[in-house]
Coordinates of C-alpha atoms and ligand atoms in Angstrom, one line a residue:
M1154 CA -42.4 -7.2 -21.5
N1155 CA -39.6 -10.3 -20.4
P1156 CA -38.7 -9.4 -16.8
Y1157 CA -35.2 -9.2 -17.5
D1158 CA -35.9 -6.0 -19.9
I1159 CA -34.9 -3.5 -17.8
Y1160 CA -35.5 0.3 -18.4
I1161 CA -34.6 3.0 -15.6
L1162 CA -34.2 6.8 -16.0
A1163 CA -31.6 8.2 -13.6
I1164 CA -31.6 11.5 -12.2
E1165 CA -28.1 13.8 -11.4
S1166 CA -28.2 17.2 -8.9
S1167 CA -25.7 16.8 -6.6
C1168 CA -23.9 19.5 -7.5
D1169 CA -24.1 22.9 -10.3
D1170 CA -25.0 19.7 -13.5
T1171 CA -28.7 18.6 -14.0
A1172 CA -28.7 15.5 -15.2
A1173 CA -31.0 12.2 -16.7
A1174 CA -30.6 9.5 -18.4
V1175 CA -32.6 6.8 -19.9
I1176 CA -30.5 3.4 -19.7
H1177 CA -31.8 -0.4 -21.2
N1178 CA -30.3 -3.3 -19.9
G1179 CA -26.5 -1.7 -19.6
H1180 CA -26.9 0.2 -22.7
I1181 CA -27.5 4.4 -22.4
L1182 CA -30.1 5.0 -24.6
S1183 CA -29.8 8.7 -23.7
N1184 CA -27.9 11.1 -21.7
V1185 CA -28.5 14.5 -21.5
V1186 CA -26.3 17.5 -19.3
A1187 CA -27.7 20.7 -18.1
S1188 CA -24.3 22.7 -16.8
Q1189 CA -25.1 25.9 -14.6
E1190 CA -23.2 28.7 -16.4
V1191 CA -24.5 31.0 -13.5
H1192 CA -21.4 29.7 -11.6
R1193 CA -18.7 31.2 -13.7
Q1194 CA -18.5 34.7 -12.5
F1195 CA -18.0 33.9 -9.5
G1196 CA -15.2 31.6 -9.2
G1197 CA -17.1 28.5 -8.0
V1198 CA -20.4 26.9 -7.3
V1199 CA -23.1 28.8 -4.8
P1200 CA -25.1 26.5 -3.5
E1201 CA -27.8 28.4 -3.2
L1202 CA -28.2 29.7 -7.4
A1203 CA -27.4 25.5 -7.8
S1204 CA -30.3 24.3 -6.3
R1205 CA -32.3 27.0 -8.1
A1206 CA -31.4 26.5 -11.3
H1207 CA -31.7 22.7 -10.6
Q1208 CA -35.4 23.7 -10.1
Q1209 CA -35.4 25.2 -13.7
H1210 CA -34.0 22.4 -15.6
I1211 CA -35.4 19.6 -14.1
V1212 CA -38.8 19.6 -15.8
P1213 CA -36.8 20.3 -19.8
V1214 CA -33.7 18.2 -18.4
V1215 CA -35.9 14.7 -17.6
H1216 CA -38.3 15.5 -20.8
Q1217 CA -35.2 15.7 -23.7
A1218 CA -33.5 11.9 -21.5
L1219 CA -37.2 10.3 -22.5
H1220 CA -37.3 11.9 -25.9
R1221 CA -34.4 11.2 -27.1
A1222 CA -34.3 7.6 -25.3
N1223 CA -37.4 7.0 -27.8
I1224 CA -39.4 5.9 -24.9
D1225 CA -42.8 6.5 -22.8
K1226 CA -42.2 6.9 -19.3
N1227 CA -44.6 4.3 -18.7
Q1228 CA -42.1 2.1 -20.3
L1229 CA -40.0 2.6 -16.7
S1230 CA -39.2 0.1 -14.5
A1231 CA -37.5 2.2 -12.1
I1232 CA -36.1 5.5 -11.2
A1233 CA -33.3 6.2 -9.9
F1234 CA -31.2 9.2 -8.3
T1235 CA -28.4 9.9 -6.4
Q1236 CA -28.4 10.2 -3.0
G1237 CA -25.3 11.7 -1.6
P1238 CA -22.9 13.2 -1.4
G1239 CA -23.4 16.2 -2.1
L1240 CA -24.6 19.9 -1.7
L1241 CA -27.8 19.4 0.1
G1242 CA -30.0 22.1 -1.5
S1243 CA -29.2 20.5 -4.9
L1244 CA -29.9 16.8 -3.8
L1245 CA -32.9 17.6 -2.8
V1246 CA -33.9 19.1 -5.9
G1247 CA -33.5 15.7 -7.8
M1248 CA -34.8 13.2 -4.6
S1249 CA -38.1 14.8 -4.5
F1250 CA -38.3 14.8 -8.5
A1251 CA -37.8 11.1 -8.5
K1252 CA -40.0 10.2 -5.7
S1253 CA -43.2 12.2 -7.6
L1254 CA -42.1 10.6 -10.4
A1255 CA -41.9 6.8 -9.0
L1256 CA -45.3 7.1 -6.7
S1257 CA -47.2 8.9 -9.8
L1258 CA -46.0 5.5 -11.9
E1259 CA -46.1 3.2 -9.2
I1260 CA -42.6 2.1 -9.8
P1261 CA -39.6 1.5 -7.8
L1262 CA -37.3 4.1 -6.8
L1263 CA -33.6 3.4 -6.3
A1264 CA -31.0 6.1 -4.3
V1265 CA -27.4 5.6 -5.7
N1266 CA -24.3 7.2 -3.9
H1267 CA -22.5 9.3 -6.5
M1268 CA -19.3 7.9 -5.7
Q1269 CA -20.3 4.7 -6.4
G1270 CA -22.0 5.7 -9.6
H1271 CA -18.8 7.3 -11.2
I1272 CA -16.8 4.5 -10.1
L1273 CA -19.6 2.0 -11.7
A1274 CA -19.5 4.4 -15.3
H1275 CA -17.6 1.6 -16.3
F1276 CA -19.8 -1.3 -16.4
I1277 CA -21.9 0.9 -19.0
K1278 CA -22.0 -1.6 -22.2
E1279 CA -20.2 -0.2 -24.9
E1280 CA -18.5 -1.5 -28.1
G1281 CA -15.1 -2.8 -27.9
K1282 CA -14.8 -2.2 -24.3
N1283 CA -14.1 -4.3 -21.8
P1284 CA -15.3 -3.9 -18.0
P1285 CA -12.6 -3.7 -14.6
Q1286 CA -12.3 -7.4 -13.3
F1287 CA -12.6 -7.3 -10.0
P1288 CA -10.9 -6.9 -7.5
F1289 CA -9.6 -3.2 -9.1
L1290 CA -8.6 0.4 -7.6
A1291 CA -10.6 3.3 -8.7
L1292 CA -8.8 6.7 -8.7
T1293 CA -12.0 9.1 -8.9
I1294 CA -10.5 12.4 -9.4
S1295 CA -12.4 15.3 -9.6
G1296 CA -13.3 18.7 -8.7
G1297 CA -15.1 17.9 -5.4
H1298 CA -13.3 14.1 -4.5
T1299 CA -10.1 12.6 -4.7
Q1300 CA -10.1 9.2 -3.2
I1301 CA -8.5 5.5 -4.2
V1302 CA -11.1 2.9 -3.6
K1303 CA -10.4 -0.5 -3.5
V1304 CA -13.3 -2.3 -5.5
T1305 CA -14.0 -6.1 -4.9
D1306 CA -17.8 -5.9 -6.2
Y1307 CA -20.4 -4.2 -7.6
F1308 CA -21.2 -2.4 -4.0
E1309 CA -17.9 -3.7 -2.2
M1310 CA -16.1 -0.3 -2.3
E1311 CA -13.6 0.0 0.4
V1312 CA -11.8 4.1 0.4
I1313 CA -8.3 3.4 1.0
G1314 CA -7.1 6.8 0.3
K1315 CA -8.5 10.1 -0.1
T1316 CA -7.8 14.3 0.3
I1317 CA -7.3 15.4 3.1
D1318 CA -7.8 19.4 2.3
D1319 CA -8.4 20.2 -1.8
A1320 CA -9.8 17.9 -4.3
V1321 CA -7.6 17.5 -7.2
G1322 CA -9.8 19.7 -9.6
E1323 CA -9.8 22.6 -7.1
A1324 CA -6.0 22.5 -7.1
F1325 CA -6.3 22.4 -11.0
D1326 CA -9.1 25.4 -10.5
K1327 CA -7.2 27.0 -7.5
S1328 CA -3.5 27.3 -9.1
A1329 CA -5.4 28.8 -12.9
K1330 CA -7.1 31.4 -10.4
I1331 CA -3.8 32.3 -8.8
L1332 CA -2.7 32.7 -13.3
G1333 CA -5.8 35.1 -14.2
L1334 CA -7.5 32.2 -15.7
P1335 CA -11.3 32.0 -15.6
Y1336 CA -12.8 28.8 -13.2
P1337 CA -13.1 26.1 -14.1
G1338 CA -9.5 26.5 -15.0
G1339 CA -8.4 23.3 -14.6
P1340 CA -9.0 22.5 -19.0
L1341 CA -6.6 25.6 -19.3
I1342 CA -4.5 24.7 -17.6
D1343 CA -4.3 21.4 -19.6
K1344 CA -4.0 23.1 -22.8
Y1345 CA -0.8 25.5 -22.2
A1346 CA 1.1 22.5 -20.3
Q1347 CA 0.6 20.6 -23.9
K1348 CA 3.2 23.4 -25.4
G1349 CA 5.3 23.8 -21.9
N1350 CA 8.7 22.6 -20.7
P1351 CA 7.3 20.7 -17.4
K1352 CA 10.9 20.9 -15.8
R1353 CA 11.6 24.2 -15.9
F1354 CA 9.7 25.7 -13.1
K1355 CA 9.3 22.8 -9.8
F1356 CA 6.8 22.7 -7.3
P1357 CA 7.1 20.6 -4.1
K1358 CA 4.9 17.8 -3.8
P1359 CA 3.4 17.6 0.1
K1360 CA 4.3 14.7 2.3
V1361 CA 1.2 12.9 4.1
N1362 CA 0.1 8.9 4.5
P1363 CA 1.7 7.1 1.1
L1364 CA -2.2 6.6 0.3
D1365 CA -3.9 10.2 1.0
F1366 CA -3.6 13.4 -0.6
S1367 CA -2.8 17.0 0.3
F1368 CA -3.1 20.1 -2.5
S1369 CA -3.7 22.8 -0.2
G1370 CA 0.8 22.9 0.2
L1371 CA 0.8 23.1 -3.8
K1372 CA -1.5 26.2 -4.1
T1373 CA 0.4 28.2 -1.7
S1374 CA 3.8 27.5 -2.9
I1375 CA 2.6 28.2 -6.4
L1376 CA 0.8 31.5 -4.9
Y1377 CA 4.0 32.9 -3.4
F1378 CA 6.4 31.5 -6.2
I1379 CA 4.1 33.9 -8.6
E1380 CA 4.3 36.6 -6.3
K1381 CA 8.0 36.7 -6.5
E1382 CA 8.4 36.7 -9.8
T1383 CA 5.9 38.9 -11.2
A1384 CA 7.9 41.4 -8.7
E1385 CA 10.9 41.7 -10.6
N1386 CA 8.2 41.4 -14.3
P1387 CA 4.7 42.0 -13.8
D1388 CA 4.3 40.1 -17.2
F1389 CA 6.2 37.0 -15.7
I1390 CA 2.9 34.7 -16.2
Q1391 CA 1.9 36.1 -19.9
D1392 CA 5.7 35.3 -20.6
N1393 CA 5.9 31.6 -19.4
I1394 CA 2.4 30.9 -19.1
H1395 CA 3.1 27.3 -20.7
D1396 CA 5.9 26.4 -18.8
I1397 CA 3.9 27.5 -15.7
C1398 CA 1.1 25.1 -16.5
A1399 CA 3.3 22.2 -17.4
G1400 CA 4.9 22.6 -14.4
I1401 CA 1.7 22.8 -12.2
Q1402 CA 0.4 19.6 -14.4
F1403 CA 3.9 17.7 -13.9
T1404 CA 3.4 18.1 -10.5
I1405 CA -0.5 17.1 -10.0
V1406 CA -0.2 14.0 -12.2
S1407 CA 3.2 12.6 -10.8
Y1408 CA 2.0 13.6 -7.5
L1409 CA -1.5 10.9 -8.4
M1410 CA 0.9 8.5 -10.1
D1411 CA 3.3 8.5 -6.8
K1412 CA -0.2 7.1 -4.6
L1413 CA -1.5 4.8 -6.8
K1414 CA 2.1 3.4 -6.8
N1415 CA 1.5 3.1 -3.4
A1416 CA -1.1 1.9 -3.5
V1417 CA -0.5 -0.8 -6.3
K1418 CA 2.3 -1.9 -4.0
Q1419 CA 0.1 -2.3 -0.5
T1420 CA -3.1 -4.3 -2.5
G1421 CA -1.2 -6.3 -5.1
I1422 CA -3.6 -4.9 -7.6
K1423 CA -2.7 -3.7 -11.0
E1424 CA -6.1 -3.3 -12.3
I1425 CA -6.6 0.8 -12.6
A1426 CA -9.8 2.6 -12.8
I1427 CA -10.2 6.2 -13.1
G1428 CA -13.2 8.4 -12.8
G1429 CA -14.3 12.2 -12.5
G1430 CA -13.8 15.5 -14.7
V1431 CA -9.9 15.3 -14.0
S1432 CA -9.7 11.9 -15.9
A1433 CA -9.8 14.0 -18.7
N1434 CA -6.8 15.8 -18.4
S1435 CA -4.2 14.5 -21.3
G1436 CA -1.4 14.6 -18.6
I1437 CA -3.2 12.0 -16.1
R1438 CA -4.2 9.7 -19.1
K1439 CA -0.9 9.9 -21.0
A1440 CA 0.9 8.3 -17.3
L1441 CA -1.4 5.8 -17.0
K1442 CA -1.2 4.4 -20.5
E1443 CA 2.9 4.7 -20.2
A1444 CA 2.2 2.8 -16.7
E1445 CA 0.2 -0.1 -18.8
T1446 CA 4.1 -1.3 -20.9
K1447 CA 6.1 0.3 -17.7
Y1448 CA 4.4 -1.4 -14.8
G1449 CA 2.4 -4.2 -16.4
W1450 CA -0.9 -2.2 -15.0
K1451 CA -4.4 -2.1 -17.2
T1452 CA -5.6 0.7 -16.8
H1453 CA -9.4 2.0 -17.6
I1454 CA -10.4 5.8 -19.2
P1455 CA -14.2 5.8 -19.4
K1456 CA -15.9 7.8 -22.4
F1457 CA -15.4 11.6 -21.4
E1458 CA -18.9 12.1 -21.1
Y1459 CA -18.9 9.4 -18.5
C1460 CA -16.3 10.8 -16.8
T1461 CA -17.5 13.9 -15.7
D1462 CA -20.5 14.1 -13.3
N1463 CA -23.6 12.8 -15.7
A1464 CA -26.8 10.9 -15.0
A1465 CA -25.6 7.6 -16.9
M1466 CA -23.4 6.5 -14.0
I1467 CA -26.2 6.8 -11.7
A1468 CA -28.3 4.6 -14.3
I1469 CA -26.1 2.1 -14.6
A1470 CA -25.4 2.0 -10.5
G1471 CA -29.1 2.1 -10.4
E1472 CA -29.4 -0.9 -12.6
L1473 CA -27.2 -2.8 -10.9
K1474 CA -29.1 -1.6 -7.3
F1475 CA -32.8 -2.7 -9.6
R1476 CA -31.3 -6.5 -10.5
K1477 CA -30.2 -7.4 -6.6
G1478 CA -33.8 -5.6 -5.4
D1479 CA -32.5 -3.6 -3.2
F1480 CA -34.4 -0.7 -3.6
A1481 CA -35.6 2.7 -1.6
S1482 CA -38.6 3.7 0.1
Q1483 CA -40.2 6.8 -0.2
N1484 CA -38.8 7.9 3.1
V1485 CA -35.2 7.8 2.3
V1486 CA -33.2 11.1 2.4
A1487 CA -30.6 12.8 0.8
V1488 CA -27.2 13.1 2.5
A1489 CA -24.5 15.5 2.0
R1490 CA -21.7 13.6 3.5
T1491 CA -21.4 9.7 3.0
D1492 CA -18.7 7.6 2.7
F1493 CA -20.1 4.0 1.0
Ligands
KG4_1019 O1 -16.4 15.7 -12.4 P1 -16.6 17.1 -12.7 O2 -17.1 17.5 -14.0 O3 -17.1 17.8 -11.2 C1 -17.2 17.7 -10.2 O4 -15.8 18.5 -9.8 O5 -17.7 16.8 -9.6 O6 -15.2 17.9 -12.5 C2 -15.1 18.8 -12.5 C3 -13.3 19.6 -12.4 C4 -13.0 21.0 -12.1 O7 -12.5 21.2 -11.2 C5 -12.2 20.9 -14.0 O8 -11.3 21.8 -13.8 C6 -12.0 19.6 -13.5 O9 -12.0 18.4 -12.9 N1 -11.0 19.6 -15.2 C7 -9.9 19.3 -15.6 C8 -9.8 19.0 -16.8 N2 -11.2 19.1 -17.4 C9 -12.3 18.9 -15.9 N3 -9.1 18.9 -14.6 C10 -7.6 18.9 -15.5 N4 -7.2 19.0 -16.7 C11 -8.8 18.6 -17.3 N5 -8.3 18.7 -19.0
ZN1020 ZN1 -18.4 13.5 -9.5

């Protein structure tokens, strides 16, 4: 086998998705995700249930990833896994599985930071797609994280802004819960917002440091607004769902864009890449595209399946680590909280 011909199996289990993917020289051969429906009835992820579900899913998910990639496990060059950040019990399932498989196949182990994975997903090779040029700014927005990261090389990243309370996905989900929408409510707010008037109901944007985010105040102001309006008209939500969702989405998207503008001003970098589940939002996608003509930015939005939690992003990060010779030992431990 050509020494540069690399096959890596990657495992991601940091939150409530059990995922496995196979990459070959930058190209994704398979990308399998098993989501956990069990949390829906609780309106959020229950850590103990998440680790149990990972245990049930991991063997079939890995099996399917190898099968879809049409390769045998003996062809693998290394195993990559998510080391953190995430829920410790969930991380342990993926890490233990990766360690055992690497040990039995006598191949190296690659420990990947989940947040770096979200950013490095932009380097998965795809037809007609150019990766971001260094240096660039990455906006990672999901149910678990909200960060602006200055990326100067594959593994040279600096968090220059982050949320001081809730993540942006949580802001969407908690606002949706106030409106009586099921979890996760972000995609539903997006759906209703598309037919609504974003200017009819206005919500305040929290004031924090220019590059940081805060979303807990927004949730409170939506709660008070809804309580006041439904006291007068019990059908207020039902009658105005499109305009309420459009107002919430407009506030969140323009807040994210304000922060990006501040980051561009401070760093002089106009190349922007986004990632995380909230990058599926139609409002942020549109705002970023508009910013290309309005402010001369170059923006990068990954394929949806590489935005939400997935193992393809862990696979590309693993491959880049493999090429650097940055391997992990069998003594490596999972970490729940970590920057880079
Ligand atoms: O990256 P992800 O799948 O999981 C993590 O949280 O790590 O992100 C899930 C988050 C949820 O909060 C969900 O409501 C939000 O992404 N989301 C959206 C949209 N699609 C997913 N939020 C707003 N608009 C969307 N279209
Ligand atoms: Zn994530």
